GROMACS .gro file of C-alpha atoms in nm:
model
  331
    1UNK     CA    1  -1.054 -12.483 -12.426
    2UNK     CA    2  -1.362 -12.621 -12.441
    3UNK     CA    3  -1.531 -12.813 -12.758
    4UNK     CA    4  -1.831 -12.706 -12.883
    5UNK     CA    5  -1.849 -13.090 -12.940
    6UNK     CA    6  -2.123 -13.175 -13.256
    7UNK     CA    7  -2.362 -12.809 -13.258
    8UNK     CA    8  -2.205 -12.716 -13.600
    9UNK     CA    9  -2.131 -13.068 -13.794
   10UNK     CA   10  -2.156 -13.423 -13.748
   11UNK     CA   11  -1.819 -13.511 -13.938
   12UNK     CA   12  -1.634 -13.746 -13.772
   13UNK     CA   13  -1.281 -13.712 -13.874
   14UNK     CA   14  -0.937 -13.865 -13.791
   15UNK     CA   15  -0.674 -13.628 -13.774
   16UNK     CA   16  -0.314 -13.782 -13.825
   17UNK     CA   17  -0.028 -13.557 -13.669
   18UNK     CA   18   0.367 -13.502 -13.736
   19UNK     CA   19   0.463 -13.817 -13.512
   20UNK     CA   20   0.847 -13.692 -13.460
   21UNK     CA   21   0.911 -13.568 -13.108
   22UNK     CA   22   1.156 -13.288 -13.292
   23UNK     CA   23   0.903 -13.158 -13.514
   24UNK     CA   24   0.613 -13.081 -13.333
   25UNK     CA   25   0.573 -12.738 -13.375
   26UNK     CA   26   0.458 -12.682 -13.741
   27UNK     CA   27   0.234 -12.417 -13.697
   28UNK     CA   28  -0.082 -12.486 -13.995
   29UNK     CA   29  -0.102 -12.843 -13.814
   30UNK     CA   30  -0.154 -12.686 -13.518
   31UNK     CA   31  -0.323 -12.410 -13.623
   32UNK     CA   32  -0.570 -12.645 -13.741
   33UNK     CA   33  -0.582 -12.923 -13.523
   34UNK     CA   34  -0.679 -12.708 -13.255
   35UNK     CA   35  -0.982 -12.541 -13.474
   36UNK     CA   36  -1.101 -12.875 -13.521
   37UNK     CA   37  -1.123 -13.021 -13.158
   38UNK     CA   38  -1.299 -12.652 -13.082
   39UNK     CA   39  -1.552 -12.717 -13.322
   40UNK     CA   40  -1.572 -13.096 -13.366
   41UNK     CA   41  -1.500 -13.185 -13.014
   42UNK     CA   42  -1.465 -13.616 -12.942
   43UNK     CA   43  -1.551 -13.594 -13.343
   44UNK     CA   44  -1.270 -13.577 -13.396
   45UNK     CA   45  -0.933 -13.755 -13.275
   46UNK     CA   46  -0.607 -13.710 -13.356
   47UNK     CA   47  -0.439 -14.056 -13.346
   48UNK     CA   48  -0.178 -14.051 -13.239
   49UNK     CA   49  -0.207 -13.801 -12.975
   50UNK     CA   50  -0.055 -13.476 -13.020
   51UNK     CA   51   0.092 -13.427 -12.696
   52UNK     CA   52   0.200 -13.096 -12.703
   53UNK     CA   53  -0.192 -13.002 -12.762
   54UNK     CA   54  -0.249 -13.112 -12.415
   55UNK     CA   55   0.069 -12.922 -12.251
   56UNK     CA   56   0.235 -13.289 -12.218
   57UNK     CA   57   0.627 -13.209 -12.304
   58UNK     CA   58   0.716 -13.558 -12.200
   59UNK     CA   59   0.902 -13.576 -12.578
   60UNK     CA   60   0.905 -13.212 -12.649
   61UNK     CA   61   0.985 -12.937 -12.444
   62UNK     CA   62   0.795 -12.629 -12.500
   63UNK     CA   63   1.113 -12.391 -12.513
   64UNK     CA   64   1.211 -12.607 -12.793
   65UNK     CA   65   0.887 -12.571 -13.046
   66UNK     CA   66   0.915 -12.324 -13.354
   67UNK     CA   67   0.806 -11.955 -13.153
   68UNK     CA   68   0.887 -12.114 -12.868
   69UNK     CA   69   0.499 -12.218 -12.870
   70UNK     CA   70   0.347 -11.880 -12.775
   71UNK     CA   71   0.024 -11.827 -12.906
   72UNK     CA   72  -0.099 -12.180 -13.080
   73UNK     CA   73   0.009 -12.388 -12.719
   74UNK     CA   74  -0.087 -12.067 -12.429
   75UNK     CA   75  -0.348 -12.304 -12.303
   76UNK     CA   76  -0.399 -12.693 -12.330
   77UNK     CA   77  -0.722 -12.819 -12.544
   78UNK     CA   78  -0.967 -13.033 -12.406
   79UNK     CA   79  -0.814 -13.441 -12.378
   80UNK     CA   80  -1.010 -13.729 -12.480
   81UNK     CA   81  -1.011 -14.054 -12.256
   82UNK     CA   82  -0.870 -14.374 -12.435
   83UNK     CA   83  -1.224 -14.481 -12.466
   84UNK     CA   84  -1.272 -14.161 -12.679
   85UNK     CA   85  -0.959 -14.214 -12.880
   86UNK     CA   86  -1.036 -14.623 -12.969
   87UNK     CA   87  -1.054 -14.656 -13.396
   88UNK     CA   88  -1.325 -14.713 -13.577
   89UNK     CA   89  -1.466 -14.574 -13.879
   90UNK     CA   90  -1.429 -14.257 -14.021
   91UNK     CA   91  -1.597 -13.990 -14.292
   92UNK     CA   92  -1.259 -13.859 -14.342
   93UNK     CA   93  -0.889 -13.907 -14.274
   94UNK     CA   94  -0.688 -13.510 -14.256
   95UNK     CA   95  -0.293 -13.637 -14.254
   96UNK     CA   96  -0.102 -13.312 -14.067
   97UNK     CA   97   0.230 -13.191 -14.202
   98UNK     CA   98   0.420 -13.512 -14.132
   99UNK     CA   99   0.527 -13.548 -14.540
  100UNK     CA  100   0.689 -13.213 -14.474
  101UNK     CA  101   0.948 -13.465 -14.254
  102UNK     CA  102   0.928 -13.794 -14.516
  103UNK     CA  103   0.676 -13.958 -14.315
  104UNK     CA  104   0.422 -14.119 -14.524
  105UNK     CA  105   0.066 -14.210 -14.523
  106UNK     CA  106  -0.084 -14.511 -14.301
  107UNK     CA  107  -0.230 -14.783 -14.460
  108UNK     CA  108  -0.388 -14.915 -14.180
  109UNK     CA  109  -0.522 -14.593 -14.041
  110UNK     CA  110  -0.628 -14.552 -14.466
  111UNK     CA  111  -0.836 -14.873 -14.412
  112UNK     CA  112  -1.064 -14.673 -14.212
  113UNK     CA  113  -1.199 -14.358 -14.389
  114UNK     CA  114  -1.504 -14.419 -14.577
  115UNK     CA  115  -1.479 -14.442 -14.940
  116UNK     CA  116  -1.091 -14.388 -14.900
  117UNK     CA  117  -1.189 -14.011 -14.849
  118UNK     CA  118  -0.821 -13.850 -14.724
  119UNK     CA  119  -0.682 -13.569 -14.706
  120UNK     CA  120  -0.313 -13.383 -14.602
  121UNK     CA  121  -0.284 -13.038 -14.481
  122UNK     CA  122   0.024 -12.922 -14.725
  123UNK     CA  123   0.213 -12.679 -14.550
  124UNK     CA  124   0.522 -12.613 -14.737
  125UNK     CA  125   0.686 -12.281 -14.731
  126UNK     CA  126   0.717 -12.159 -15.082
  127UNK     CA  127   1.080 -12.202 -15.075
  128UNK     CA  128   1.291 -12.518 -14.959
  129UNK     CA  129   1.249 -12.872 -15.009
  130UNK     CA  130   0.969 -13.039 -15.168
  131UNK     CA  131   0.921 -13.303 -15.442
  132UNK     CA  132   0.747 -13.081 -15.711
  133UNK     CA  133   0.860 -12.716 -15.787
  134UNK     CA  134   0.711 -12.537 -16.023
  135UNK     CA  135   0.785 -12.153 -16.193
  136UNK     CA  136   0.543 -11.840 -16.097
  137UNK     CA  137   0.507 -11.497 -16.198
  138UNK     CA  138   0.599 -11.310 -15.872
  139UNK     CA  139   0.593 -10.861 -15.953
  140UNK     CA  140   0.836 -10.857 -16.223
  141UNK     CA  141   1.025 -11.176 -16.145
  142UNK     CA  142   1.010 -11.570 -16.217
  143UNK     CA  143   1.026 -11.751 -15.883
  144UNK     CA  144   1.120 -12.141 -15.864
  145UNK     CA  145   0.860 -12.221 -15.570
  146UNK     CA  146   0.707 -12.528 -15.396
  147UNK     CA  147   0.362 -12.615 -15.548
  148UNK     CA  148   0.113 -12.828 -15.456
  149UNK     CA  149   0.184 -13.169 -15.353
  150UNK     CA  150  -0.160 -13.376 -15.308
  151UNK     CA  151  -0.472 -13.397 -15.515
  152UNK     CA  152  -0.711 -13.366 -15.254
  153UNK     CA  153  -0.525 -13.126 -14.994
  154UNK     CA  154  -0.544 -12.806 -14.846
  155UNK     CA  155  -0.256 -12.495 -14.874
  156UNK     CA  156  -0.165 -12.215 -14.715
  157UNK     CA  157   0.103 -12.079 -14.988
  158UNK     CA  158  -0.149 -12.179 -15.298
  159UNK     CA  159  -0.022 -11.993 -15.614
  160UNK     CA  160  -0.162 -12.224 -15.878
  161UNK     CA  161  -0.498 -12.152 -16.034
  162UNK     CA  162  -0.773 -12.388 -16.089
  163UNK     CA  163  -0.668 -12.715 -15.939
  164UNK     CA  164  -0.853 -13.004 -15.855
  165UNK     CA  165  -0.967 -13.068 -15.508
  166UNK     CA  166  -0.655 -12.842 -15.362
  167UNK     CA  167  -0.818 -12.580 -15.142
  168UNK     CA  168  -0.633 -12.246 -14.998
  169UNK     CA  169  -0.632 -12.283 -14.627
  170UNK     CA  170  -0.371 -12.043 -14.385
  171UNK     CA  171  -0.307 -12.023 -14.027
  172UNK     CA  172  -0.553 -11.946 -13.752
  173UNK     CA  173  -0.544 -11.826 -13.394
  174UNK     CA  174  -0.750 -11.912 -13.092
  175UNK     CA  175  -0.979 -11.685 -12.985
  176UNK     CA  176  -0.887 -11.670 -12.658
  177UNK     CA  177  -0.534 -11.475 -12.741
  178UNK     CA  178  -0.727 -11.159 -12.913
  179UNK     CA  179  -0.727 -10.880 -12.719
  180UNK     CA  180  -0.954 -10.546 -12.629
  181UNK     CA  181  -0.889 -10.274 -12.842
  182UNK     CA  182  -0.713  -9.980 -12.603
  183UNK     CA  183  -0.526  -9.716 -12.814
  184UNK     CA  184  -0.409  -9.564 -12.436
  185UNK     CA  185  -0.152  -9.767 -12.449
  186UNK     CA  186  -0.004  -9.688 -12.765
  187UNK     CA  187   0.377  -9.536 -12.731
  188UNK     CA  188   0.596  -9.655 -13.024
  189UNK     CA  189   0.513  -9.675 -13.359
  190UNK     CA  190   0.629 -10.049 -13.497
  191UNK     CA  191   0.665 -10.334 -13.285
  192UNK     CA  192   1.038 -10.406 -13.165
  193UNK     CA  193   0.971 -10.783 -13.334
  194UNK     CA  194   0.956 -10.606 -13.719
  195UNK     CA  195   1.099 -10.831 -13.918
  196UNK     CA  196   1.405 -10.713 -14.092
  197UNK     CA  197   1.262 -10.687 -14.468
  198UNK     CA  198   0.996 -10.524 -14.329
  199UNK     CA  199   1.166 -10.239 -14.217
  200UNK     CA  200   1.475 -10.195 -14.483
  201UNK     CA  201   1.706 -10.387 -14.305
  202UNK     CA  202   2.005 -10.642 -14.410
  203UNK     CA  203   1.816 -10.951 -14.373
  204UNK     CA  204   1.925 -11.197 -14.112
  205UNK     CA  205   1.632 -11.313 -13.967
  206UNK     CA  206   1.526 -11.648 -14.234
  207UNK     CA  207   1.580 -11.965 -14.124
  208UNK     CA  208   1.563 -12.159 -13.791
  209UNK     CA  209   1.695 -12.071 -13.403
  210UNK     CA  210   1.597 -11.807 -13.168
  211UNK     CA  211   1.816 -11.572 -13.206
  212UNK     CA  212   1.608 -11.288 -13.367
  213UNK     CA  213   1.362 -11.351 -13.087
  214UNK     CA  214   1.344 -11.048 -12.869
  215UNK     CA  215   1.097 -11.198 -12.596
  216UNK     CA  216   1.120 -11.515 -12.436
  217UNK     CA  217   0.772 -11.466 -12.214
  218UNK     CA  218   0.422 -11.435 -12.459
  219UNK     CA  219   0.292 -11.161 -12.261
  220UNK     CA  220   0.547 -10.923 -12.278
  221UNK     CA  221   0.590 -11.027 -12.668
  222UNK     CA  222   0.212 -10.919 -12.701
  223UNK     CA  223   0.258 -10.609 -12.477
  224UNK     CA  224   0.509 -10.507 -12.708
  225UNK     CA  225   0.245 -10.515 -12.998
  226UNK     CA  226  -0.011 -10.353 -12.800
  227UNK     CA  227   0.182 -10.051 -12.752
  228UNK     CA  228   0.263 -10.038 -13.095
  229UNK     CA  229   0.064  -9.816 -13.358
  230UNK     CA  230   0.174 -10.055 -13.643
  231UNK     CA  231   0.289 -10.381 -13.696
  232UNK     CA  232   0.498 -10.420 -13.954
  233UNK     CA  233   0.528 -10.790 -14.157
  234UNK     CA  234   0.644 -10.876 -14.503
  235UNK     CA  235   0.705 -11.212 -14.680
  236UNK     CA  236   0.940 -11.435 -14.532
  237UNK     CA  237   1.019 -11.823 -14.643
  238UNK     CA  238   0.634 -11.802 -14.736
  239UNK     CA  239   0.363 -11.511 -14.709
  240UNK     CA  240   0.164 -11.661 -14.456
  241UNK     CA  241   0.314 -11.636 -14.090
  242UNK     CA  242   0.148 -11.633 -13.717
  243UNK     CA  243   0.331 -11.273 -13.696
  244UNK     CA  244   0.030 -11.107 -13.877
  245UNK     CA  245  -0.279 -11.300 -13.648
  246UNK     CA  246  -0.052 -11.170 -13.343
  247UNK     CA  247  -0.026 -10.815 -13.443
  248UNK     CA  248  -0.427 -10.783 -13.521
  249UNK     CA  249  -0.532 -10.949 -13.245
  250UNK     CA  250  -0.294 -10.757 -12.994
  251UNK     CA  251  -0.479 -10.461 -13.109
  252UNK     CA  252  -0.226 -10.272 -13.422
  253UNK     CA  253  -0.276 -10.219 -13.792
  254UNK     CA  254  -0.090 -10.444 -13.936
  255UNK     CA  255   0.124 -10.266 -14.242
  256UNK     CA  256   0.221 -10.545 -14.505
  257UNK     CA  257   0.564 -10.498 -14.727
  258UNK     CA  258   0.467 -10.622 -15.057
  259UNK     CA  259   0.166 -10.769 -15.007
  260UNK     CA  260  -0.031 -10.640 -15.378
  261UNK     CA  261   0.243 -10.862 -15.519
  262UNK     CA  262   0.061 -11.201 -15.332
  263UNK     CA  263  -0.137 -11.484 -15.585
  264UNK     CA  264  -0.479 -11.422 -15.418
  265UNK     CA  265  -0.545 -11.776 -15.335
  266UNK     CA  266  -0.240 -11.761 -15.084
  267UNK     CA  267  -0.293 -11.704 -14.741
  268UNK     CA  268  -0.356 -11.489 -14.596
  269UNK     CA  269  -0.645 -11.419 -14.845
  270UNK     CA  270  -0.836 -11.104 -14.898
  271UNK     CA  271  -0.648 -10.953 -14.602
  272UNK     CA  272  -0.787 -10.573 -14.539
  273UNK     CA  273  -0.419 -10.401 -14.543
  274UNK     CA  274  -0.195 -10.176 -14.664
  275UNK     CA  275   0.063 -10.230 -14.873
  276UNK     CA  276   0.413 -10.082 -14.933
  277UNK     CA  277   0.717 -10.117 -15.103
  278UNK     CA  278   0.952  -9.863 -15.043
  279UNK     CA  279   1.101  -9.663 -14.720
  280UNK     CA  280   0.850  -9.338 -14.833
  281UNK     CA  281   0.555  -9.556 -14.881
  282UNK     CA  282   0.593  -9.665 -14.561
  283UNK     CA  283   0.634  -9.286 -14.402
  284UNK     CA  284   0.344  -9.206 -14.625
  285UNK     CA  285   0.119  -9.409 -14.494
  286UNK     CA  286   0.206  -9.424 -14.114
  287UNK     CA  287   0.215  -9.025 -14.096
  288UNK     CA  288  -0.134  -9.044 -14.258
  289UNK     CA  289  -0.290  -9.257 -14.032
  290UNK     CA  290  -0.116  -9.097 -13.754
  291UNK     CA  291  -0.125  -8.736 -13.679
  292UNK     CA  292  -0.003  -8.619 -13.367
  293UNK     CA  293   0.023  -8.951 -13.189
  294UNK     CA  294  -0.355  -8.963 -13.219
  295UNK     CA  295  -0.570  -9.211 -13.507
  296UNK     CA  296  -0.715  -9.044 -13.815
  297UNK     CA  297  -1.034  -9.200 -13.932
  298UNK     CA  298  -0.817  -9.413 -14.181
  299UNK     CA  299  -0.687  -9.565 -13.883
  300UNK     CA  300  -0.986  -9.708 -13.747
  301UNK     CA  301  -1.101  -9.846 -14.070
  302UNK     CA  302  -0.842 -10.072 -14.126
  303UNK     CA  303  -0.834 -10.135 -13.724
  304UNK     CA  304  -1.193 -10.248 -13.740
  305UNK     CA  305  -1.168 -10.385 -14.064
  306UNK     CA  306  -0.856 -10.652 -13.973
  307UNK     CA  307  -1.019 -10.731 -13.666
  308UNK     CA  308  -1.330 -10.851 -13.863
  309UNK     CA  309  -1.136 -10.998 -14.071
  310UNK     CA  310  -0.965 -11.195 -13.825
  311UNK     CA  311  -1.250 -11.289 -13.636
  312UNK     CA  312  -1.398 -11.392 -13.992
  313UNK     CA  313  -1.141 -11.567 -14.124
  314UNK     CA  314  -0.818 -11.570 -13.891
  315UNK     CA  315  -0.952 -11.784 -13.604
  316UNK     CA  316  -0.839 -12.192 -13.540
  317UNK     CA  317  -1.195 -12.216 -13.544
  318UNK     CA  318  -1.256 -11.993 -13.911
  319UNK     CA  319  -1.000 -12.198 -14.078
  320UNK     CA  320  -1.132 -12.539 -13.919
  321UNK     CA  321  -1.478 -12.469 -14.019
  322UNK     CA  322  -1.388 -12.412 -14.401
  323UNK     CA  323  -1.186 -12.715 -14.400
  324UNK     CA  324  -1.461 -12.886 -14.239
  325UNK     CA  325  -1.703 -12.768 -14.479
  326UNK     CA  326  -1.501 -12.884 -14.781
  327UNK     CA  327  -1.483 -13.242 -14.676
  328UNK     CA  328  -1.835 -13.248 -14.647
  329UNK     CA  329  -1.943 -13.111 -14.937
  330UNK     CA  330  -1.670 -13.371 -15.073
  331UNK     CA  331  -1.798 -13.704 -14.901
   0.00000   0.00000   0.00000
């Protein structure tokens, strides 16, 4: 990948990863990291280096990341020499998801950032551990959840209204893994990776390990979507999840169980799909859009229409560039 080093902004930012070996493959700090060496290029350095970035699994083998690292880590980003990578001072300090895994802020890297302007990418799953908890609305139900953690922060599961300097943010993915539209090769209707929820099931895909994973090679795990006229997703330990970038950029509608019942400000936000909630919904809508084996205009609206909306707002580089733009309208 190559930067597009300083066309669109001349932030210069320090970006401070996870630093254990075991948990390097969060997927928002990755997500993002990798939007913002696209964009900012030697502007910004991630100190210390996130190896994993750079296809270095000296500490971390590959096999061993969260999705096995398909998608965020296909191909390496661009490395910076040590001469690139030497401290100095900074507009802004972005902390990765490190707190998720009790490590703390830096006070020596804090020293750094220009009128102590820092910020942490909060990426807690609505559900699990986490200092503050708060109560939401949620349908017809009162959820304990995981709020927001830092004043001036970005968060991809965001259900609080009118906070200060706490921004909605959500996963991204690189351009490079969106493919052609070609409806030839469509020959089943849902992906064979449909999470269990999403299709009625007993639940027991939550939590940790591979063992719901179906495909151990990327390409055959996005062939699989490919062929598929739908891709069916649903809320898991948090709404947000790489599983719905995948399907619309493999070339599927992506069908989303629940989704009307989402706070807005969660990712992912203002997502063109349709929603169910019951087995007949679900019928409903895929024997609509599908007639024949062959798409109804319905179909390509919401094709075109996710795939903008990726493009728009789904990219490493779409969520980098918002983040970007915050902390510079924030200096």
């Amino acid at each position: 990948m190559k930067p597009s080093s300083t066309e669109e902004s001349q932030l210069k930012l320090l970006f401070v990863p996870t630093v254990d070996p075991t948990k390097q493959g969060d997927l928002l700090e990755l997500s993002i990291l990798h939007g913002l060496r696209s964009l900012l290029g030697k502007q910004c350095i991630d100190y210390p280096r996130k190896k994993v970035m750079y296809h270095d699994w000296s500490d971390t083998k590959k096999d061993t990341l969260h999705g096995r690292g398909f998608t965020l880590l296909t191909e390496p980003i661009q490395d910076l020499s040590e001469e690139d990578r030497t401290l100095g001072e900074f507009d802004a300090i972005l902390y990765g998801c490190g707190h998720m895994y009790g490590e703390k802020s830096i006070a020596e890297y804090n020293k750094l950032a220009i009128n102590r302007n820092i910020w942490v990418l909060d990426g807690h799953d609505l559900h699990g551990h986490a200092p503050k908890k708060i109560t939401i609305k949620e349908g017809d139900k009162e959820l304990e959840v995981i709020g927001s953690q830092f004043q001036k922060s970005f968060k991809r599961e965001l259900v609080e209204d009118n906070l200060q300097l706490v921004y909605p943010t959500g996963f991204g993915i690189p351009k490079h893994r969106i493919r052609s539209i070609d409806l030839t090769k469509k020959d089943q209707l849902f992906q064979k990776t449909a999470p269990d929820n999403s299709i009625f099931k007993q639940v027991s895909d939550i939590g940790g390990g591979f063992s719901h994973h179906k495909f151990t090679e990327e390409e055959k795990y996005y062939d699989d979507l490919s062929r598929s006229w739908f891709g069916l997703t649903c809320k898991k330990g948090g709404w947000d999840c790489l599983r719905h970038y995948e399907i619309i950029a493999a070339g599927s509608v992506l069908l989303f169980k629940d989704y009307n019942k989402k706070h807005p400000l969660c990712s992912p936000q203002c997502l063109p799909c349709l929603s169910y909630s019951t087995k007949e919904e679900l019928d409903d809508i895929t024997n609509r859009l599908v007639v024949n084996n062959k798409p109804t205009d319905e179909y390509w609206f919401y094709l075109y229409k996710q795939r903008e909306w990726l493009n728009n707002v789904g990219t490493t580089e779409a969520r980098a560039r918002e983040i970007i733009k915050t902390i510079e309208n924030n200096l």
